Structures are given as C-alpha cells and as structure tokens.
C-alpha cells in the first residue's frame, strides 16, 4: 500500500471478525457462535482495514479457528500493517475487550479505541468517569486503560470506551469509533 502511495499519512484501522455461515459437517477450523440463519457453525476470518472517509480498504485477512488466541491475531494483524502504513489509531469492537488484547495493543505502541464491556466494575465507574472526565481503569487481570464515557446523542445512554488516547476529548474518541 505504501509503495503505491495510497496512504501517505497515518491512517485509522479497524480490526474485525467476519463470520460466514457453515452448514456442512463439523471440521477443526469451524467456530461456534450465536445462532444466525439457522446455524451456530461458522468459518471465521479476522481482518484489518483502513477506515477513512466512509470507505474500507482491507490490508490483511487471517483465518480464525477455535484454537486461535485473539490477542495473537490482533498482534499479527497490527505487526503486518505496521510494515506498510503508519497507524493513527486501531478501532476494535466490544468482542475484542479482554485483558490480553489491551496488553497486546499497548505492547504494539499503537493508540486504540474500543467499547468497554459493561462488567459490574465498569458499570460502577461509568457515572464517575462521565461526571469527572476520563479515568484510569484497571481490568481484573491487571491491564490498565483510560475509561472515557460519552452520552449518546440519540438515546441519552452513557457509552464507556477503553482507550490509551489520553490527551483527547471523550467526544473525539466517540466520533473516531463511529467512523468505523
């Protein structure tokens, strides 16, 4: 991508899981998930894509099996992309929220934003983080991040985000995440 001069500036990337329904026999690479279109079996891929100006440009796709460690997939995708582009921020959905993934992204030295899972401990901190501003949050296994809370304009719900972008407003983090 860099050789072709497609991205001469730092870019926003999103990491996602993509599932394709599987109706065949059970095979070692098939993952189980919430039922969709009459099946709980899926072929899963992890992707990392540049997401800017309402467009997606996929940079890498990896297969995911039941034995795949999510934090290793995140590491491999980021490491690959770092060879071609300068990453401004990595966006992930709530499904990636774990101690291991937060540590892995911090180890990559990239900025990240993802919705925080509303665990009982996160729920306790939503109001204080909304009223008093971003706060440092420690997950149950020790990973730390900045908890930012934004009020959704559409329904007045408070939305918690996990990030390591400490010098930006919560509203900026929310807008960045919505761009994915």
mmCIF file of C-alpha atoms in Angstrom, residues 5 28 33 55 71 86 127 174:
data_model
loop_
_atom_site.group_PDB
_atom_site.id
_atom_site.type_symbol
_atom_site.label_atom_id
_atom_site.label_comp_id
_atom_site.label_asym_id
_atom_site.label_seq_id
_atom_site.Cartn_x
_atom_site.Cartn_y
_atom_site.Cartn_z
ATOM 1 C CA UNK A 5 1.346 5.834 -2.388
ATOM 2 C CA UNK A 28 -11.481 -28.488 13.010
ATOM 3 C CA UNK A 33 -21.087 -18.646 17.844
ATOM 4 C CA UNK A 55 -14.546 3.649 2.895
ATOM 5 C CA UNK A 71 -4.549 -11.388 21.295
ATOM 6 C CA UNK A 86 1.715 4.497 9.910
ATOM 7 C CA UNK A 127 -21.076 7.788 36.229
ATOM 8 C CA UNK A 174 -16.641 8.572 20.266
#
